[in-house]
PDB file of C-alpha atoms in Angstrom:
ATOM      1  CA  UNK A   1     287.316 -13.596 128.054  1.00 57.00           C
ATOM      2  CA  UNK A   2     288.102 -11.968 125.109  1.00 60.00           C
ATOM      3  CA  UNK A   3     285.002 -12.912 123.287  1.00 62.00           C
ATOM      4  CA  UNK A   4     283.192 -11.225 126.597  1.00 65.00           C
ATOM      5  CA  UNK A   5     285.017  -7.725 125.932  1.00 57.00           C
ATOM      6  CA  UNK A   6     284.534  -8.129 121.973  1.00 53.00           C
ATOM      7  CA  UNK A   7     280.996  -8.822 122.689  1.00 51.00           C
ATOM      8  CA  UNK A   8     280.395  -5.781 125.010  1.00 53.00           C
ATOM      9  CA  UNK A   9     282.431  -3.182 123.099  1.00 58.00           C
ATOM     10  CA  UNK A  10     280.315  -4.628 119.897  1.00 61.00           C
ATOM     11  CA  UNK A  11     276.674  -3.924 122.317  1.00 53.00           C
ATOM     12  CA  UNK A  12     277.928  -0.308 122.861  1.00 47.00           C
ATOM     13  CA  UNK A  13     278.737   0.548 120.360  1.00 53.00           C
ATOM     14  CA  UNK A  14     275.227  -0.559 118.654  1.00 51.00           C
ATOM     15  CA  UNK A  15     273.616   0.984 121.809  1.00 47.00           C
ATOM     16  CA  UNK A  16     275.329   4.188 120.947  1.00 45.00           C
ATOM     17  CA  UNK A  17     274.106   4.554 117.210  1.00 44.00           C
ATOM     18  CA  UNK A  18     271.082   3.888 118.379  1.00 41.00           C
ATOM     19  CA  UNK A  19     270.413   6.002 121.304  1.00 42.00           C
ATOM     20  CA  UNK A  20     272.239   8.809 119.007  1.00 43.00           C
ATOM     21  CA  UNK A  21     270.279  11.995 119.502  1.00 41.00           C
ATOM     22  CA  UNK A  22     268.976  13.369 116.027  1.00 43.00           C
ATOM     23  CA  UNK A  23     267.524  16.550 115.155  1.00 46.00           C
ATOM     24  CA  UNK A  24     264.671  17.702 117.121  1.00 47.00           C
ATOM     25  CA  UNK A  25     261.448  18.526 115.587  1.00 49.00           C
ATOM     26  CA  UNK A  26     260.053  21.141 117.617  1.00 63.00           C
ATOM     27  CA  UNK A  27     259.262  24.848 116.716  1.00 74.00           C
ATOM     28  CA  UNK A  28     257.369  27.224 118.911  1.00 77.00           C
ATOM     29  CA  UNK A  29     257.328  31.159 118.386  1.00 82.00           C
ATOM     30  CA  UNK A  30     256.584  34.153 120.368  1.00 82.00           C
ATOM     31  CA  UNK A  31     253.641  36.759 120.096  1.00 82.00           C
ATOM     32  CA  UNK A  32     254.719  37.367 115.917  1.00 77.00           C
ATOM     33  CA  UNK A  33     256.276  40.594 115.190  1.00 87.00           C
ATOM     34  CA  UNK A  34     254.199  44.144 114.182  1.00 94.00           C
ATOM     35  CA  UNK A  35     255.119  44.717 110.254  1.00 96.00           C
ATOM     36  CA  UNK A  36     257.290  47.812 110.859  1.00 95.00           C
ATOM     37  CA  UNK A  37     259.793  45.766 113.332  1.00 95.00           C
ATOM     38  CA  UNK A  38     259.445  42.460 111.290  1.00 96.00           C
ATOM     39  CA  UNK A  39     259.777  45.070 107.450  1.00 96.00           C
ATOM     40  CA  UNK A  40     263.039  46.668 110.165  1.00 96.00           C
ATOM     41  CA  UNK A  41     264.585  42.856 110.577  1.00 95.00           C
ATOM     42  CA  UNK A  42     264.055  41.341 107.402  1.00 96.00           C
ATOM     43  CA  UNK A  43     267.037  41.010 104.563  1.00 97.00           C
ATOM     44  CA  UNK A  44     264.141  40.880 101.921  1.00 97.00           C
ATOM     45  CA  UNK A  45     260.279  41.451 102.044  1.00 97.00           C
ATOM     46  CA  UNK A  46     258.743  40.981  98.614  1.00 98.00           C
ATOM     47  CA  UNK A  47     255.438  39.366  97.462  1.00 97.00           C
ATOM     48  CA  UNK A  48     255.440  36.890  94.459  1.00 97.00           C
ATOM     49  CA  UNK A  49     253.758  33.406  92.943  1.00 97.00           C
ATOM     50  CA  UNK A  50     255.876  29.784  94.088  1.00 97.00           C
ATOM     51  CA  UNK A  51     257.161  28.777  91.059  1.00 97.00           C
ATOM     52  CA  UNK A  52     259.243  25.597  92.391  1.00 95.00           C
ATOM     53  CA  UNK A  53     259.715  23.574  95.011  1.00 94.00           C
ATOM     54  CA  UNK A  54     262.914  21.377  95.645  1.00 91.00           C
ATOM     55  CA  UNK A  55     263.341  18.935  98.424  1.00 86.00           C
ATOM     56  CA  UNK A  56     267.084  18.619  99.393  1.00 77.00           C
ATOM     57  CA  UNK A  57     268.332  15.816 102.400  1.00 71.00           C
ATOM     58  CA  UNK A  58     270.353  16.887 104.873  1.00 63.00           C
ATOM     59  CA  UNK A  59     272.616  14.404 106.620  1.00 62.00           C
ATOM     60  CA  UNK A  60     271.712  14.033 110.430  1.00 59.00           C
ATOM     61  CA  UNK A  61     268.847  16.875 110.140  1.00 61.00           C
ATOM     62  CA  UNK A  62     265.588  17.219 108.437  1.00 64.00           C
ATOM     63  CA  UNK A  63     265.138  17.935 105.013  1.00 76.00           C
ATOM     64  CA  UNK A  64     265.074  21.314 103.693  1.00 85.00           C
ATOM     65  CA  UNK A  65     262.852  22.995 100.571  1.00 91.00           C
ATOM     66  CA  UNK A  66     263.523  25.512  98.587  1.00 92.00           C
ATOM     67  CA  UNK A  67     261.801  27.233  97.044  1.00 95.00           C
ATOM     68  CA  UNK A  68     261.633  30.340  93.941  1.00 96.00           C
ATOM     69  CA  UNK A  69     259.398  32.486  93.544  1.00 97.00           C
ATOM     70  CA  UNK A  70     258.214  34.742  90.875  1.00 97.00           C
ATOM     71  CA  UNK A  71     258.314  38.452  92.423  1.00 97.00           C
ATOM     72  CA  UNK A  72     255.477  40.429  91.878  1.00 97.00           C
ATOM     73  CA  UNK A  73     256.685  43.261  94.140  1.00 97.00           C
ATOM     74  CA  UNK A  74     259.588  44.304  96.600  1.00 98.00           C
ATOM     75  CA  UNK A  75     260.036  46.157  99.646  1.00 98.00           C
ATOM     76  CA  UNK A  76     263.213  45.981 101.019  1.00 97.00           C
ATOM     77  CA  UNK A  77     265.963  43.645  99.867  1.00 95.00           C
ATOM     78  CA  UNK A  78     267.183  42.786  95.944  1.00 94.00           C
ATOM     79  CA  UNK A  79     265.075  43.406  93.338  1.00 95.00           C
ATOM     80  CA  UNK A  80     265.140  40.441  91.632  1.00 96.00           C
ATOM     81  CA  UNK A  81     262.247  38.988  89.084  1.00 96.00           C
ATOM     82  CA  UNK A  82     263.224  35.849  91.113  1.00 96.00           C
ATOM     83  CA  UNK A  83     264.179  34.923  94.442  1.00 96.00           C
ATOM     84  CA  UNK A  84     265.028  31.947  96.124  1.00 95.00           C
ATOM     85  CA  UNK A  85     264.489  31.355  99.932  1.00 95.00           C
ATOM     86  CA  UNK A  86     265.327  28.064 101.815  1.00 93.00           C
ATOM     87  CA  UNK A  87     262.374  26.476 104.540  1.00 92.00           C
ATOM     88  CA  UNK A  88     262.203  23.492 106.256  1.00 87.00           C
ATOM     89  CA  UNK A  89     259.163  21.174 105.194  1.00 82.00           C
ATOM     90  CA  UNK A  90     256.842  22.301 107.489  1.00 74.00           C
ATOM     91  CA  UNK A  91     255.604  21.199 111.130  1.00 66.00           C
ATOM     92  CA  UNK A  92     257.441  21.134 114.200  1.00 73.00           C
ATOM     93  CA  UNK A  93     261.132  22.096 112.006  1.00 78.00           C
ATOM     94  CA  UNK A  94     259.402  25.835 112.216  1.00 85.00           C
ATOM     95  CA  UNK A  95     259.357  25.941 107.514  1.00 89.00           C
ATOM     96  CA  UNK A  96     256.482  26.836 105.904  1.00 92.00           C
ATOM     97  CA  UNK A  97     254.505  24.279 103.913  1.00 90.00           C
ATOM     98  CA  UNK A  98     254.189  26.627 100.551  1.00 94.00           C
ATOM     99  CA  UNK A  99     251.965  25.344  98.073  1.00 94.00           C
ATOM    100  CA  UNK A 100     253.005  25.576  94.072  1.00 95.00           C
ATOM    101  CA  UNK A 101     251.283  28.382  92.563  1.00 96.00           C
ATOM    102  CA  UNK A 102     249.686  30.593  95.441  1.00 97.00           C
ATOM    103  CA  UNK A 103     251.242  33.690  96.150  1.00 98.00           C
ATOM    104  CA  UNK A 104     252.782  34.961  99.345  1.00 98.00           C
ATOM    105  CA  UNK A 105     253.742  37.823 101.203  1.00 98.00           C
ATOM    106  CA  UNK A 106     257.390  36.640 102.304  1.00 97.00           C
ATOM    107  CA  UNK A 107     259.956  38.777 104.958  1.00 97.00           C
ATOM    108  CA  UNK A 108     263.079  36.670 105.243  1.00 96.00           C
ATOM    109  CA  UNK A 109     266.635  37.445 106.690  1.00 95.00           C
ATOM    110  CA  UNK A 110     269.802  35.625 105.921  1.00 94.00           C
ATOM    111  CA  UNK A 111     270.379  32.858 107.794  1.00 89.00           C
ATOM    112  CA  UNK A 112     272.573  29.439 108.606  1.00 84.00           C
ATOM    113  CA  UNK A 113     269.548  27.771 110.009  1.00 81.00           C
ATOM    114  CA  UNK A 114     268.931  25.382 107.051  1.00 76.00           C
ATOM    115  CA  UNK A 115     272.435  25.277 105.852  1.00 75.00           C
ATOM    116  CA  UNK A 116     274.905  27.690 104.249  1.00 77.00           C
ATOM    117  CA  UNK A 117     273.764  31.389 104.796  1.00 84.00           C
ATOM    118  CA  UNK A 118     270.707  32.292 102.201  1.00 91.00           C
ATOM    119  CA  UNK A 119     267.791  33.747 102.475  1.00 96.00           C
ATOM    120  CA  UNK A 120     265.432  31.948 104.602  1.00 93.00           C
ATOM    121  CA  UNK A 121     262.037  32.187 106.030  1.00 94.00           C
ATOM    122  CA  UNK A 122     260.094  30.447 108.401  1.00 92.00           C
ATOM    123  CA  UNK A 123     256.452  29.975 110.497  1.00 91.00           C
ATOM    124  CA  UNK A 124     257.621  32.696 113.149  1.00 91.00           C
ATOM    125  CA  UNK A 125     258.169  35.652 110.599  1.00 92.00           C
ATOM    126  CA  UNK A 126     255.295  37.332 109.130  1.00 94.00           C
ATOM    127  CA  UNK A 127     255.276  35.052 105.881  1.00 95.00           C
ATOM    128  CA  UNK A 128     251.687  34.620 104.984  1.00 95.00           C
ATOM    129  CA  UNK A 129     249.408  33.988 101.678  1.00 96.00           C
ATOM    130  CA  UNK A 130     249.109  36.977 100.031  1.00 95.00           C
ATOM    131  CA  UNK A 131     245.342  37.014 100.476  1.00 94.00           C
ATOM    132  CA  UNK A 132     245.667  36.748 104.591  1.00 94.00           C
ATOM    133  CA  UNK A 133     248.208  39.859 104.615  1.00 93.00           C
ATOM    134  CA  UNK A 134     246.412  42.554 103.110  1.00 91.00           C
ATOM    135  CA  UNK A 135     246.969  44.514 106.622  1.00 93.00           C
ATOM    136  CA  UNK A 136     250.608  44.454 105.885  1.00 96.00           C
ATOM    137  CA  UNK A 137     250.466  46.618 102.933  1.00 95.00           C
ATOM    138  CA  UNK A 138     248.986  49.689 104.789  1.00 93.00           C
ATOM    139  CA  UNK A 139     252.665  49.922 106.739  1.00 95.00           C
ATOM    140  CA  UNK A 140     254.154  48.463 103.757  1.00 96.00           C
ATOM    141  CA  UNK A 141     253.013  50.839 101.253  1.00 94.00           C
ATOM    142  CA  UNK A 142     252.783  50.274  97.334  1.00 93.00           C
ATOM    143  CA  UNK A 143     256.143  48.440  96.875  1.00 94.00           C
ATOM    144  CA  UNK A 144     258.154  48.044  93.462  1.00 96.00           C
ATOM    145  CA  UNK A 145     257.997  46.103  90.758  1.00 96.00           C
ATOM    146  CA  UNK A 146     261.437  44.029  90.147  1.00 96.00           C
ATOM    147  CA  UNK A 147     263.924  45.651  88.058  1.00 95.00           C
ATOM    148  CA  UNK A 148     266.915  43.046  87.633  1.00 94.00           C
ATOM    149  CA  UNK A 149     265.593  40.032  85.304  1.00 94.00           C
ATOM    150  CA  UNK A 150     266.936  36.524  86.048  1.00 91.00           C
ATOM    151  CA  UNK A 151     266.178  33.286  85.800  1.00 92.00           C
ATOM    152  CA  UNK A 152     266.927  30.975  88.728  1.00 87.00           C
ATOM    153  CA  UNK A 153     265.020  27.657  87.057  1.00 85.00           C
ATOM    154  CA  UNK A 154     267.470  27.692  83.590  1.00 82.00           C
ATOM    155  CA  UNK A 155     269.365  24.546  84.251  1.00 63.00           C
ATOM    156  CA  UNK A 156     271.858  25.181  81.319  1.00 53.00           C
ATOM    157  CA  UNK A 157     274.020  27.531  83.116  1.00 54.00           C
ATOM    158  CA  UNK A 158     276.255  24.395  83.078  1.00 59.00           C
ATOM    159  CA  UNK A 159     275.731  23.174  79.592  1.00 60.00           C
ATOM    160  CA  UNK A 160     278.298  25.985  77.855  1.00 60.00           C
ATOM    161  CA  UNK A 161     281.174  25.604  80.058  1.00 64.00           C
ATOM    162  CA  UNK A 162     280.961  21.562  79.812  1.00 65.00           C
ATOM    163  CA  UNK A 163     280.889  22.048  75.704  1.00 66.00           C
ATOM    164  CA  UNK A 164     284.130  24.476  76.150  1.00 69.00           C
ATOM    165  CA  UNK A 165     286.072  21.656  78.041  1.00 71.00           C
ATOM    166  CA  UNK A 166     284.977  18.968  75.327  1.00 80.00           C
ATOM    167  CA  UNK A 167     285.713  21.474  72.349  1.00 75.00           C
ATOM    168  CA  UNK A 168     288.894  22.284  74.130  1.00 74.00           C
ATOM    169  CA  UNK A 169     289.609  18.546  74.929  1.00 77.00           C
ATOM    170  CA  UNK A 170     289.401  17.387  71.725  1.00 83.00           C
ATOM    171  CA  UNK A 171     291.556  20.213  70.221  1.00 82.00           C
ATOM    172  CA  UNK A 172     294.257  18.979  72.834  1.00 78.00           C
ATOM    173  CA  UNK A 173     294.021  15.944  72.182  1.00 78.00           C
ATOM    174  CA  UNK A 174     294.397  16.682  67.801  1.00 78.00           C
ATOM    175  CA  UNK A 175     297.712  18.937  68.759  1.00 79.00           C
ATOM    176  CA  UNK A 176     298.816  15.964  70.794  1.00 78.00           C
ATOM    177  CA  UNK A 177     298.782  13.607  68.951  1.00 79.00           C
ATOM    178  CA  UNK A 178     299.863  15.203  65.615  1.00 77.00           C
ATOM    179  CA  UNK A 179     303.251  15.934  67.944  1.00 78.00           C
ATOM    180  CA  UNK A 180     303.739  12.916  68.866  1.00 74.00           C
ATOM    181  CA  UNK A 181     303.044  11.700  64.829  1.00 73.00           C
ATOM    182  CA  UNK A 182     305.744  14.104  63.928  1.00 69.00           C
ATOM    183  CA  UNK A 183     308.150  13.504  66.090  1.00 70.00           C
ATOM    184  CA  UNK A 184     307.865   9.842  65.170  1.00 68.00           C
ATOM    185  CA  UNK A 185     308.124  11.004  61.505  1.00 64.00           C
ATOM    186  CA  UNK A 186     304.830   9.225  60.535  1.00 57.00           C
ATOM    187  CA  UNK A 187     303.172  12.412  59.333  1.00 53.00           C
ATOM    188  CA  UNK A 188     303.912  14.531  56.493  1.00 53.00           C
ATOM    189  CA  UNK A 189     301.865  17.395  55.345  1.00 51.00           C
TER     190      UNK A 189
END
């Protein structure tokens, strides 16, 4: 009998991972917004070149991209040479499929919708390649060029604090053990 009970709680269990809903793939959008109201809603609305692409898992959901982009112009939001905005990867998860290289008209608000709360955009806004949204710019005027340089691609912003620790490491690790020589009275200088 108890092999029975083993045996069932075992078959639920399995029946349980397997039947366990995961993230749904479907995306469908209303009549898009006009460029005033979408220009109104957006957190950022700038046009620039894709510049990278990064792929990043997400447990239990699909996989999000982001991706940076090298701003050629802004209209609302910070006026960064650079700006990163988070998509899914395209199809029914409502993210745009970018391509490396072209350049886009992008309007994207803050959001949680692929993970922590960042700038995001996605197949409902009025995101389009730049070439397809030349009617956008008679509501949207002229624009700006950038005026705060970064550089979201350097991947050495961790490389000087990691040589700080080691420098200061090692220095803590001379004083320590010159103490410890000196109290043992092994060192004389």
């Amino acid at each position: 009998m108890k092999n029975i009970g083993l045996f069932v709680m075992i078959a639920v269990m399995a029946a349980g991972v397997v039947a366990w809903p995961g993230a749904a793939s479907a995306c469908s959008c209303e009549q898009p917004p006009g460029v005033a109201e979408e220009l109104s809603r957006s957190d950022a609305v700038f046009s620039g070149k894709v510049i990278s692409m990064e792929e990043k898992p997400v447990l239990f959901s699909a996989a999000t991209r982001s991706v940076v982009f090298q701003v050629a112009k802004v209209w609302k939001g910070p006026a960064n040479s650079q700006i990163k905005i988070k998509t899914g990867q395209g199809g029914g998860d409502c993210g745009i499929n970018f391509s490396a290289g072209q350049e886009y008209l992008v309007y994207a608000v803050k959001s949680e919708m692929y993970g922590a709360n960042e700038l995001t955009t996605i197949i409902c806004d009025r995101t389009a390649v730049l070439s397809q949204a030349q009617g956008d710019f008679a509501v949207l005027g002229e624009g700006q060029a950038p005026t705060q340089e970064v550089d979201l691609l350097s991947r050495t912003g961790w490389l000087l604090p990691l040589a700080g620790f080691i420098v200061f490491a090692i220095i803590a690790f001379a004083v320590y053990r010159k103490r410890k020589t000196v109290r043992q009275g092994g060192w004389k200088s």
